[in-house]
Structures are given as C-alpha cells and as structure tokens.
C-alpha cells in the first residue's frame, strides 16, 4: 500500500510559477516510475510528465520547456516546477506512482493522490 499526498496548488496569473509536491508513504520501496497527470473540467485525464527511478524524464509537448519534473528518492517526494503558466494549464493535478509487479503481483499497478487544484488566470 502506498499513499500519495499532493500540495502546492493555487491561483496564479498567466506567466507565473508554482511548485507542486507529492509526498509518498507506505511501501515506497515498491515504487518505480512516478508522474504528474492533470484533468481539466470536461476533459480526460492526461499525462503531464513522468520520471523513472533512475531519473529519466518525459514531458507532454504542451509543457516542454516550461515544466520540470524531479524526485528525491531519499525523501520519497516528487516535484513539478511549473513556469510560464498559461490559462490552459488550469486543471486538477494528480500524482501517480507505478507499483512494481514483484510487490503487487500485477503489471502496471498504479496509486494516485487526491489531486491539487491549479488555476491560472488571464
């Protein structure tokens, strides 16, 4: 079992910055890759960025050059630095953690946080 708690969301003006954090607890040794997803009202949840346990990263095209994902494995914490924010970035942002198959017994088993609201005004 893993619990994920997001923080750092809020209201900012376009062009501003926010830093999101995701604190993981529980069986954190079972976590492999972690990522950030977001969901705007009326839209499907989409991947924003992902980072492996080794530090390799991938980003959605819409956030490349503006967002940076990172993790501190010793602190079991995931971060998302969000710069040059745009109104279209407005969404609930969710932390995700992939759970190793040798822990869960199933492939592609995921845990999710409750989400944190990011609102960017124009």
mmCIF file of N, CA and C in Angstrom:
data_model
loop_
_atom_site.group_PDB
_atom_site.id
_atom_site.type_symbol
_atom_site.label_atom_id
_atom_site.label_comp_id
_atom_site.label_asym_id
_atom_site.label_seq_id
_atom_site.Cartn_x
_atom_site.Cartn_y
_atom_site.Cartn_z
ATOM 1 N N UNK A 1 0.834 -1.187 0.000
ATOM 2 C CA UNK A 1 0.000 0.000 0.000
ATOM 3 C C UNK A 1 0.878 1.250 0.000
ATOM 4 N N UNK A 2 0.519 2.212 -0.849
ATOM 5 C CA UNK A 2 1.208 3.491 -0.941
ATOM 6 C C UNK A 2 0.180 4.604 -0.863
ATOM 7 N N UNK A 3 0.514 5.642 -0.133
ATOM 8 C CA UNK A 3 -0.315 6.837 -0.081
ATOM 9 C C UNK A 3 0.454 8.002 -0.688
ATOM 10 N N UNK A 4 -0.246 8.806 -1.488
ATOM 11 C CA UNK A 4 0.339 9.956 -2.152
ATOM 12 C C UNK A 4 -0.457 11.199 -1.776
ATOM 13 N N UNK A 5 0.241 12.247 -1.369
ATOM 14 C CA UNK A 5 -0.403 13.489 -0.961
ATOM 15 C C UNK A 5 0.228 14.642 -1.718
ATOM 16 N N UNK A 6 -0.579 15.320 -2.540
ATOM 17 C CA UNK A 6 -0.102 16.459 -3.312
ATOM 18 C C UNK A 6 -0.268 17.753 -2.527
ATOM 19 N N UNK A 7 0.569 18.724 -2.844
ATOM 20 C CA UNK A 7 0.456 20.050 -2.269
ATOM 21 C C UNK A 7 1.098 21.056 -3.220
ATOM 22 N N UNK A 8 0.822 22.327 -3.002
ATOM 23 C CA UNK A 8 1.454 23.386 -3.768
ATOM 24 C C UNK A 8 0.585 24.049 -4.808
ATOM 25 N N UNK A 9 -0.616 23.552 -5.012
ATOM 26 C CA UNK A 9 -1.505 24.169 -5.981
ATOM 27 C C UNK A 9 -2.019 25.510 -5.488
ATOM 28 N N UNK A 10 -2.642 26.244 -6.396
ATOM 29 C CA UNK A 10 -3.182 27.541 -6.043
ATOM 30 C C UNK A 10 -3.578 28.339 -7.258
ATOM 31 N N UNK A 11 -3.802 29.621 -7.032
ATOM 32 C CA UNK A 11 -4.208 30.550 -8.080
ATOM 33 C C UNK A 11 -3.040 31.461 -8.434
ATOM 34 N N UNK A 12 -2.710 31.515 -9.711
ATOM 35 C CA UNK A 12 -1.638 32.380 -10.192
ATOM 36 C C UNK A 12 -2.075 33.052 -11.481
ATOM 37 N N UNK A 13 -1.435 34.160 -11.792
ATOM 38 C CA UNK A 13 -1.674 34.834 -13.056
ATOM 39 C C UNK A 13 -0.845 34.195 -14.162
ATOM 40 N N UNK A 14 -1.305 34.353 -15.383
ATOM 41 C CA UNK A 14 -0.550 33.852 -16.526
ATOM 42 C C UNK A 14 0.875 34.384 -16.496
ATOM 43 N N UNK A 15 1.818 33.498 -16.767
ATOM 44 C CA UNK A 15 3.219 33.845 -16.712
ATOM 45 C C UNK A 15 3.871 33.560 -15.380
ATOM 46 N N UNK A 16 3.079 33.236 -14.387
ATOM 47 C CA UNK A 16 3.599 32.951 -13.067
ATOM 48 C C UNK A 16 4.089 31.525 -12.920
ATOM 49 N N UNK A 17 4.480 31.179 -11.690
ATOM 50 C CA UNK A 17 5.058 29.873 -11.407
ATOM 51 C C UNK A 17 4.441 29.247 -10.174
ATOM 52 N N UNK A 18 4.447 27.929 -10.148
ATOM 53 C CA UNK A 18 4.050 27.147 -8.991
ATOM 54 C C UNK A 18 4.953 25.928 -8.911
ATOM 55 N N UNK A 19 5.126 25.428 -7.704
ATOM 56 C CA UNK A 19 5.866 24.195 -7.492
ATOM 57 C C UNK A 19 4.976 23.212 -6.744
ATOM 58 N N UNK A 20 4.668 22.108 -7.388
ATOM 59 C CA UNK A 20 3.858 21.069 -6.788
ATOM 60 C C UNK A 20 4.750 20.022 -6.141
ATOM 61 N N UNK A 21 4.270 19.465 -5.040
ATOM 62 C CA UNK A 21 4.974 18.397 -4.355
ATOM 63 C C UNK A 21 4.040 17.223 -4.150
ATOM 64 N N UNK A 22 4.610 16.044 -4.110
ATOM 65 C CA UNK A 22 3.865 14.816 -3.853
ATOM 66 C C UNK A 22 4.674 13.975 -2.887
ATOM 67 N N UNK A 23 4.150 13.799 -1.700
ATOM 68 C CA UNK A 23 4.820 13.010 -0.679
ATOM 69 C C UNK A 23 4.260 11.598 -0.662
ATOM 70 N N UNK A 24 5.130 10.615 -0.800
ATOM 71 C CA UNK A 24 4.732 9.218 -0.803
ATOM 72 C C UNK A 24 5.060 8.572 0.531
ATOM 73 N N UNK A 25 4.174 7.715 0.979
ATOM 74 C CA UNK A 25 4.400 6.978 2.212
ATOM 75 C C UNK A 25 3.864 5.562 2.064
ATOM 76 N N UNK A 26 4.246 4.704 2.977
ATOM 77 C CA UNK A 26 3.852 3.315 2.903
ATOM 78 C C UNK A 26 4.983 2.469 2.341
ATOM 79 N N UNK A 27 4.641 1.568 1.438
ATOM 80 C CA UNK A 27 5.623 0.672 0.840
ATOM 81 C C UNK A 27 6.331 1.355 -0.320
ATOM 82 N N UNK A 28 7.075 2.395 -0.008
ATOM 83 C CA UNK A 28 7.694 3.201 -1.050
ATOM 84 C C UNK A 28 8.797 2.473 -1.802
ATOM 85 N N UNK A 29 9.346 1.406 -1.218
ATOM 86 C CA UNK A 29 10.356 0.638 -1.937
ATOM 87 C C UNK A 29 9.765 -0.055 -3.151
ATOM 88 N N UNK A 30 8.456 -0.148 -3.198
ATOM 89 C CA UNK A 30 7.780 -0.786 -4.316
ATOM 90 C C UNK A 30 7.491 0.172 -5.465
ATOM 91 N N UNK A 31 7.799 1.442 -5.305
ATOM 92 C CA UNK A 31 7.530 2.440 -6.335
ATOM 93 C C UNK A 31 8.631 2.437 -7.377
ATOM 94 N N UNK A 32 8.238 2.426 -8.635
ATOM 95 C CA UNK A 32 9.197 2.545 -9.725
ATOM 96 C C UNK A 32 9.090 3.950 -10.321
ATOM 97 N N UNK A 33 8.438 4.098 -11.465
ATOM 98 C CA UNK A 33 8.271 5.408 -12.070
ATOM 99 C C UNK A 33 7.196 6.216 -11.338
ATOM 100 N N UNK A 34 7.300 7.532 -11.429
ATOM 101 C CA UNK A 34 6.289 8.423 -10.888
ATOM 102 C C UNK A 34 5.968 9.473 -11.942
ATOM 103 N N UNK A 35 4.783 10.047 -11.839
ATOM 104 C CA UNK A 35 4.400 11.034 -12.824
ATOM 105 C C UNK A 35 3.351 11.995 -12.313
ATOM 106 N N UNK A 36 3.138 13.027 -13.110
ATOM 107 C CA UNK A 36 2.085 14.000 -12.872
ATOM 108 C C UNK A 36 1.089 13.936 -14.013
ATOM 109 N N UNK A 37 -0.173 13.898 -13.658
ATOM 110 C CA UNK A 37 -1.269 13.960 -14.603
ATOM 111 C C UNK A 37 -2.139 15.153 -14.262
ATOM 112 N N UNK A 38 -2.957 15.573 -15.196
ATOM 113 C CA UNK A 38 -3.889 16.655 -14.916
ATOM 114 C C UNK A 38 -5.204 16.403 -15.625
ATOM 115 N N UNK A 39 -6.250 16.971 -15.061
ATOM 116 C CA UNK A 39 -7.575 16.839 -15.635
ATOM 117 C C UNK A 39 -8.324 18.157 -15.495
ATOM 118 N N UNK A 40 -8.686 18.724 -16.625
ATOM 119 C CA UNK A 40 -9.477 19.941 -16.656
ATOM 120 C C UNK A 40 -10.954 19.571 -16.714
ATOM 121 N N UNK A 41 -11.838 20.473 -16.296
ATOM 122 C CA UNK A 41 -13.271 20.181 -16.337
ATOM 123 C C UNK A 41 -13.730 19.789 -17.733
ATOM 124 N N UNK A 42 -14.448 18.685 -17.815
ATOM 125 C CA UNK A 42 -14.969 18.225 -19.089
ATOM 126 C C UNK A 42 -13.972 17.530 -19.979
ATOM 127 N N UNK A 43 -12.748 17.351 -19.507
ATOM 128 C CA UNK A 43 -11.721 16.703 -20.304
ATOM 129 C C UNK A 43 -11.201 15.450 -19.607
ATOM 130 N N UNK A 44 -10.556 14.602 -20.387
ATOM 131 C CA UNK A 44 -9.971 13.394 -19.836
ATOM 132 C C UNK A 44 -8.646 13.702 -19.152
ATOM 133 N N UNK A 45 -8.282 12.848 -18.220
ATOM 134 C CA UNK A 45 -7.002 12.988 -17.553
ATOM 135 C C UNK A 45 -5.869 12.736 -18.546
ATOM 136 N N UNK A 46 -4.849 13.582 -18.510
ATOM 137 C CA UNK A 46 -3.729 13.466 -19.427
ATOM 138 C C UNK A 46 -2.406 13.468 -18.687
ATOM 139 N N UNK A 47 -1.440 12.800 -19.273
ATOM 140 C CA UNK A 47 -0.104 12.764 -18.712
ATOM 141 C C UNK A 47 0.594 14.094 -18.936
ATOM 142 N N UNK A 48 1.201 14.627 -17.895
ATOM 143 C CA UNK A 48 1.971 15.858 -17.976
ATOM 144 C C UNK A 48 3.461 15.551 -18.066
ATOM 145 N N UNK A 49 3.949 14.736 -17.150
ATOM 146 C CA UNK A 49 5.362 14.401 -17.107
ATOM 147 C C UNK A 49 5.548 13.113 -16.322
ATOM 148 N N UNK A 50 6.612 12.397 -16.635
ATOM 149 C CA UNK A 50 6.928 11.158 -15.938
ATOM 150 C C UNK A 50 8.425 11.099 -15.686
ATOM 151 N N UNK A 51 8.799 10.466 -14.594
ATOM 152 C CA UNK A 51 10.206 10.298 -14.259
ATOM 153 C C UNK A 51 10.412 8.888 -13.725
ATOM 154 N N UNK A 52 11.449 8.225 -14.196
ATOM 155 C CA UNK A 52 11.760 6.881 -13.736
ATOM 156 C C UNK A 52 12.549 6.938 -12.444
ATOM 157 N N UNK A 53 12.741 5.780 -11.840
ATOM 158 C CA UNK A 53 13.534 5.717 -10.622
ATOM 159 C C UNK A 53 14.973 6.134 -10.871
ATOM 160 N N UNK A 54 15.442 5.983 -12.110
ATOM 161 C CA UNK A 54 16.789 6.380 -12.473
ATOM 162 C C UNK A 54 16.931 7.829 -12.886
ATOM 163 N N UNK A 55 15.815 8.552 -12.981
ATOM 164 C CA UNK A 55 15.864 9.969 -13.286
ATOM 165 C C UNK A 55 15.565 10.351 -14.721
ATOM 166 N N UNK A 56 15.267 9.399 -15.584
ATOM 167 C CA UNK A 56 14.896 9.731 -16.955
ATOM 168 C C UNK A 56 13.515 10.368 -16.972
ATOM 169 N N UNK A 57 13.335 11.386 -17.813
ATOM 170 C CA UNK A 57 12.085 12.140 -17.830
ATOM 171 C C UNK A 57 11.485 12.208 -19.220
ATOM 172 N N UNK A 58 10.176 12.368 -19.254
ATOM 173 C CA UNK A 58 9.435 12.628 -20.476
ATOM 174 C C UNK A 58 8.323 13.612 -20.160
ATOM 175 N N UNK A 59 8.003 14.469 -21.126
ATOM 176 C CA UNK A 59 7.013 15.509 -20.937
ATOM 177 C C UNK A 59 6.017 15.536 -22.080
ATOM 178 N N UNK A 60 4.812 15.969 -21.764
ATOM 179 C CA UNK A 60 3.861 16.280 -22.808
ATOM 180 C C UNK A 60 4.376 17.461 -23.614
ATOM 181 N N UNK A 61 4.098 17.462 -24.910
ATOM 182 C CA UNK A 61 4.588 18.543 -25.760
ATOM 183 C C UNK A 61 4.118 19.917 -25.273
ATOM 184 N N UNK A 62 2.942 19.974 -24.703
ATOM 185 C CA UNK A 62 2.369 21.242 -24.287
ATOM 186 C C UNK A 62 3.102 21.897 -23.120
ATOM 187 N N UNK A 63 3.913 21.128 -22.395
ATOM 188 C CA UNK A 63 4.598 21.682 -21.227
ATOM 189 C C UNK A 63 6.106 21.674 -21.360
ATOM 190 N N UNK A 64 6.634 21.122 -22.429
ATOM 191 C CA UNK A 64 8.083 21.081 -22.614
ATOM 192 C C UNK A 64 8.663 22.490 -22.611
ATOM 193 N N UNK A 65 9.751 22.645 -21.899
ATOM 194 C CA UNK A 65 10.394 23.943 -21.789
ATOM 195 C C UNK A 65 9.832 24.816 -20.699
ATOM 196 N N UNK A 66 8.700 24.438 -20.129
ATOM 197 C CA UNK A 66 8.073 25.227 -19.070
ATOM 198 C C UNK A 66 8.014 24.486 -17.736
ATOM 199 N N UNK A 67 7.790 23.181 -17.785
ATOM 200 C CA UNK A 67 7.661 22.377 -16.575
ATOM 201 C C UNK A 67 8.893 21.493 -16.399
ATOM 202 N N UNK A 68 9.229 21.212 -15.155
ATOM 203 C CA UNK A 68 10.329 20.318 -14.835
ATOM 204 C C UNK A 68 9.891 19.354 -13.744
ATOM 205 N N UNK A 69 10.006 18.064 -14.027
ATOM 206 C CA UNK A 69 9.681 17.047 -13.036
ATOM 207 C C UNK A 69 10.973 16.551 -12.395
ATOM 208 N N UNK A 70 10.922 16.292 -11.103
ATOM 209 C CA UNK A 70 12.077 15.784 -10.393
ATOM 210 C C UNK A 70 11.593 14.947 -9.213
ATOM 211 N N UNK A 71 12.511 14.195 -8.638
ATOM 212 C CA UNK A 71 12.157 13.390 -7.476
ATOM 213 C C UNK A 71 13.343 13.280 -6.538
ATOM 214 N N UNK A 72 13.037 13.172 -5.271
ATOM 215 C CA UNK A 72 14.025 12.939 -4.232
ATOM 216 C C UNK A 72 13.681 11.590 -3.631
ATOM 217 N N UNK A 73 14.385 10.564 -4.061
ATOM 218 C CA UNK A 73 14.062 9.215 -3.620
ATOM 219 C C UNK A 73 14.293 9.015 -2.121
ATOM 220 N N UNK A 74 15.286 9.694 -1.572
ATOM 221 C CA UNK A 74 15.552 9.578 -0.145
ATOM 222 C C UNK A 74 14.393 10.123 0.678
ATOM 223 N N UNK A 75 13.730 11.153 0.160
ATOM 224 C CA UNK A 75 12.598 11.757 0.856
ATOM 225 C C UNK A 75 11.255 11.238 0.356
ATOM 226 N N UNK A 76 11.293 10.365 -0.630
ATOM 227 C CA UNK A 76 10.065 9.813 -1.216
ATOM 228 C C UNK A 76 9.119 10.920 -1.669
ATOM 229 N N UNK A 77 9.683 11.909 -2.345
ATOM 230 C CA UNK A 77 8.915 13.072 -2.755
ATOM 231 C C UNK A 77 9.116 13.351 -4.239
ATOM 232 N N UNK A 78 8.029 13.657 -4.907
ATOM 233 C CA UNK A 78 8.009 14.024 -6.315
ATOM 234 C C UNK A 78 7.671 15.501 -6.436
ATOM 235 N N UNK A 79 8.277 16.178 -7.408
ATOM 236 C CA UNK A 79 8.057 17.604 -7.600
ATOM 237 C C UNK A 79 7.695 17.904 -9.051
ATOM 238 N N UNK A 80 6.991 19.003 -9.231
ATOM 239 C CA UNK A 80 6.740 19.545 -10.553
ATOM 240 C C UNK A 80 6.890 21.055 -10.478
ATOM 241 N N UNK A 81 7.954 21.567 -11.062
ATOM 242 C CA UNK A 81 8.158 23.003 -11.153
ATOM 243 C C UNK A 81 7.459 23.498 -12.406
ATOM 244 N N UNK A 82 6.533 24.412 -12.240
ATOM 245 C CA UNK A 82 5.699 24.900 -13.326
ATOM 246 C C UNK A 82 5.981 26.383 -13.533
ATOM 247 N N UNK A 83 6.588 26.718 -14.667
ATOM 248 C CA UNK A 83 6.913 28.097 -15.002
ATOM 249 C C UNK A 83 6.132 28.537 -16.234
ATOM 250 N N UNK A 84 6.065 29.846 -16.428
ATOM 251 C CA UNK A 84 5.373 30.421 -17.586
ATOM 252 C C UNK A 84 3.987 29.830 -17.754
ATOM 253 N N UNK A 85 3.243 29.803 -16.679
ATOM 254 C CA UNK A 85 1.935 29.164 -16.685
ATOM 255 C C UNK A 85 0.960 29.881 -17.608
ATOM 256 N N UNK A 86 0.105 29.088 -18.231
ATOM 257 C CA UNK A 86 -0.904 29.570 -19.150
ATOM 258 C C UNK A 86 -2.284 29.192 -18.640
ATOM 259 N N UNK A 87 -3.324 29.932 -19.045
ATOM 260 C CA UNK A 87 -4.679 29.569 -18.615
ATOM 261 C C UNK A 87 -5.045 28.125 -18.956
ATOM 262 N N UNK A 88 -4.545 27.598 -20.060
ATOM 263 C CA UNK A 88 -4.849 26.230 -20.432
ATOM 264 C C UNK A 88 -4.188 25.196 -19.528
ATOM 265 N N UNK A 89 -3.303 25.633 -18.632
ATOM 266 C CA UNK A 89 -2.741 24.736 -17.634
ATOM 267 C C UNK A 89 -3.679 24.517 -16.457
ATOM 268 N N UNK A 90 -4.757 25.258 -16.403
ATOM 269 C CA UNK A 90 -5.715 25.128 -15.312
ATOM 270 C C UNK A 90 -6.301 23.724 -15.286
ATOM 271 N N UNK A 91 -6.167 23.056 -14.153
ATOM 272 C CA UNK A 91 -6.631 21.680 -14.013
ATOM 273 C C UNK A 91 -6.375 21.214 -12.592
ATOM 274 N N UNK A 92 -6.918 20.058 -12.271
ATOM 275 C CA UNK A 92 -6.522 19.359 -11.067
ATOM 276 C C UNK A 92 -5.332 18.481 -11.425
ATOM 277 N N UNK A 93 -4.263 18.623 -10.679
ATOM 278 C CA UNK A 93 -3.046 17.883 -10.940
ATOM 279 C C UNK A 93 -2.934 16.718 -9.968
ATOM 280 N N UNK A 94 -2.673 15.538 -10.520
ATOM 281 C CA UNK A 94 -2.610 14.314 -9.738
ATOM 282 C C UNK A 94 -1.220 13.696 -9.785
ATOM 283 N N UNK A 95 -0.777 13.236 -8.659
ATOM 284 C CA UNK A 95 0.463 12.482 -8.553
ATOM 285 C C UNK A 95 0.177 11.005 -8.786
ATOM 286 N N UNK A 96 1.063 10.350 -9.496
ATOM 287 C CA UNK A 96 0.913 8.934 -9.816
ATOM 288 C C UNK A 96 2.195 8.188 -9.497
ATOM 289 N N UNK A 97 2.052 6.977 -9.002
ATOM 290 C CA UNK A 97 3.195 6.121 -8.724
ATOM 291 C C UNK A 97 2.933 4.725 -9.260
ATOM 292 N N UNK A 98 3.858 4.231 -10.061
ATOM 293 C CA UNK A 98 3.781 2.856 -10.540
ATOM 294 C C UNK A 98 4.326 1.917 -9.482
ATOM 295 N N UNK A 99 3.640 0.817 -9.288
ATOM 296 C CA UNK A 99 3.972 -0.165 -8.264
ATOM 297 C C UNK A 99 4.597 -1.374 -8.938
ATOM 298 N N UNK A 100 5.768 -1.786 -8.451
ATOM 299 C CA UNK A 100 6.461 -2.909 -9.057
ATOM 300 C C UNK A 100 5.609 -4.171 -9.043
ATOM 301 N N UNK A 101 5.708 -4.924 -10.120
ATOM 302 C CA UNK A 101 4.960 -6.169 -10.226
ATOM 303 C C UNK A 101 5.353 -7.150 -9.130
ATOM 304 N N UNK A 102 6.627 -7.133 -8.727
ATOM 305 C CA UNK A 102 7.046 -8.072 -7.688
ATOM 306 C C UNK A 102 6.457 -7.728 -6.325
ATOM 307 N N UNK A 103 5.916 -6.537 -6.192
ATOM 308 C CA UNK A 103 5.226 -6.146 -4.970
ATOM 309 C C UNK A 103 3.727 -6.395 -5.067
ATOM 310 N N UNK A 104 3.147 -6.000 -6.171
ATOM 311 C CA UNK A 104 1.700 -6.085 -6.325
ATOM 312 C C UNK A 104 1.228 -7.430 -6.855
ATOM 313 N N UNK A 105 2.084 -8.101 -7.611
ATOM 314 C CA UNK A 105 1.682 -9.312 -8.291
ATOM 315 C C UNK A 105 1.001 -9.059 -9.614
ATOM 316 N N UNK A 106 0.865 -7.794 -9.983
ATOM 317 C CA UNK A 106 0.222 -7.413 -11.234
ATOM 318 C C UNK A 106 1.092 -6.390 -11.962
ATOM 319 N N UNK A 107 1.096 -6.427 -13.300
ATOM 320 C CA UNK A 107 1.824 -5.394 -14.038
ATOM 321 C C UNK A 107 1.031 -4.099 -14.105
ATOM 322 N N UNK A 108 1.735 -2.970 -14.204
ATOM 323 C CA UNK A 108 1.113 -1.659 -14.391
ATOM 324 C C UNK A 108 0.078 -1.340 -13.316
ATOM 325 N N UNK A 109 0.410 -1.607 -12.069
ATOM 326 C CA UNK A 109 -0.458 -1.286 -10.944
ATOM 327 C C UNK A 109 -0.087 0.097 -10.422
ATOM 328 N N UNK A 110 -1.063 0.998 -10.358
ATOM 329 C CA UNK A 110 -0.809 2.399 -10.040
ATOM 330 C C UNK A 110 -1.521 2.866 -8.782
ATOM 331 N N UNK A 111 -0.892 3.814 -8.099
ATOM 332 C CA UNK A 111 -1.511 4.546 -7.000
ATOM 333 C C UNK A 111 -1.641 6.005 -7.392
ATOM 334 N N UNK A 112 -2.669 6.657 -6.858
ATOM 335 C CA UNK A 112 -2.972 8.041 -7.184
ATOM 336 C C UNK A 112 -3.175 8.873 -5.934
ATOM 337 N N UNK A 113 -2.760 10.133 -6.010
ATOM 338 C CA UNK A 113 -3.079 11.084 -4.971
ATOM 339 C C UNK A 113 -4.474 11.646 -5.178
ATOM 340 N N UNK A 114 -4.895 12.498 -4.253
ATOM 341 C CA UNK A 114 -6.229 13.084 -4.317
ATOM 342 C C UNK A 114 -6.308 14.285 -5.251
ATOM 343 N N UNK A 115 -5.180 14.836 -5.627
ATOM 344 C CA UNK A 115 -5.148 15.948 -6.554
ATOM 345 C C UNK A 115 -5.019 17.295 -5.864
ATOM 346 N N UNK A 116 -4.459 18.250 -6.591
ATOM 347 C CA UNK A 116 -4.353 19.620 -6.116
ATOM 348 C C UNK A 116 -4.735 20.558 -7.256
ATOM 349 N N UNK A 117 -5.544 21.555 -6.955
ATOM 350 C CA UNK A 117 -6.076 22.454 -7.971
ATOM 351 C C UNK A 117 -5.056 23.512 -8.350
ATOM 352 N N UNK A 118 -4.850 23.667 -9.645
ATOM 353 C CA UNK A 118 -4.037 24.745 -10.198
ATOM 354 C C UNK A 118 -4.931 25.587 -11.088
ATOM 355 N N UNK A 119 -5.025 26.866 -10.792
ATOM 356 C CA UNK A 119 -5.834 27.784 -11.580
ATOM 357 C C UNK A 119 -4.966 28.935 -12.060
ATOM 358 N N UNK A 120 -4.951 29.146 -13.362
ATOM 359 C CA UNK A 120 -4.151 30.201 -13.974
ATOM 360 C C UNK A 120 -5.103 31.207 -14.593
ATOM 361 N N UNK A 121 -5.065 32.426 -14.116
ATOM 362 C CA UNK A 121 -5.940 33.470 -14.616
ATOM 363 C C UNK A 121 -5.274 34.222 -15.755
ATOM 364 N N UNK A 122 -6.089 34.747 -16.654
ATOM 365 C CA UNK A 122 -5.587 35.503 -17.790
ATOM 366 C C UNK A 122 -5.546 36.991 -17.519
#
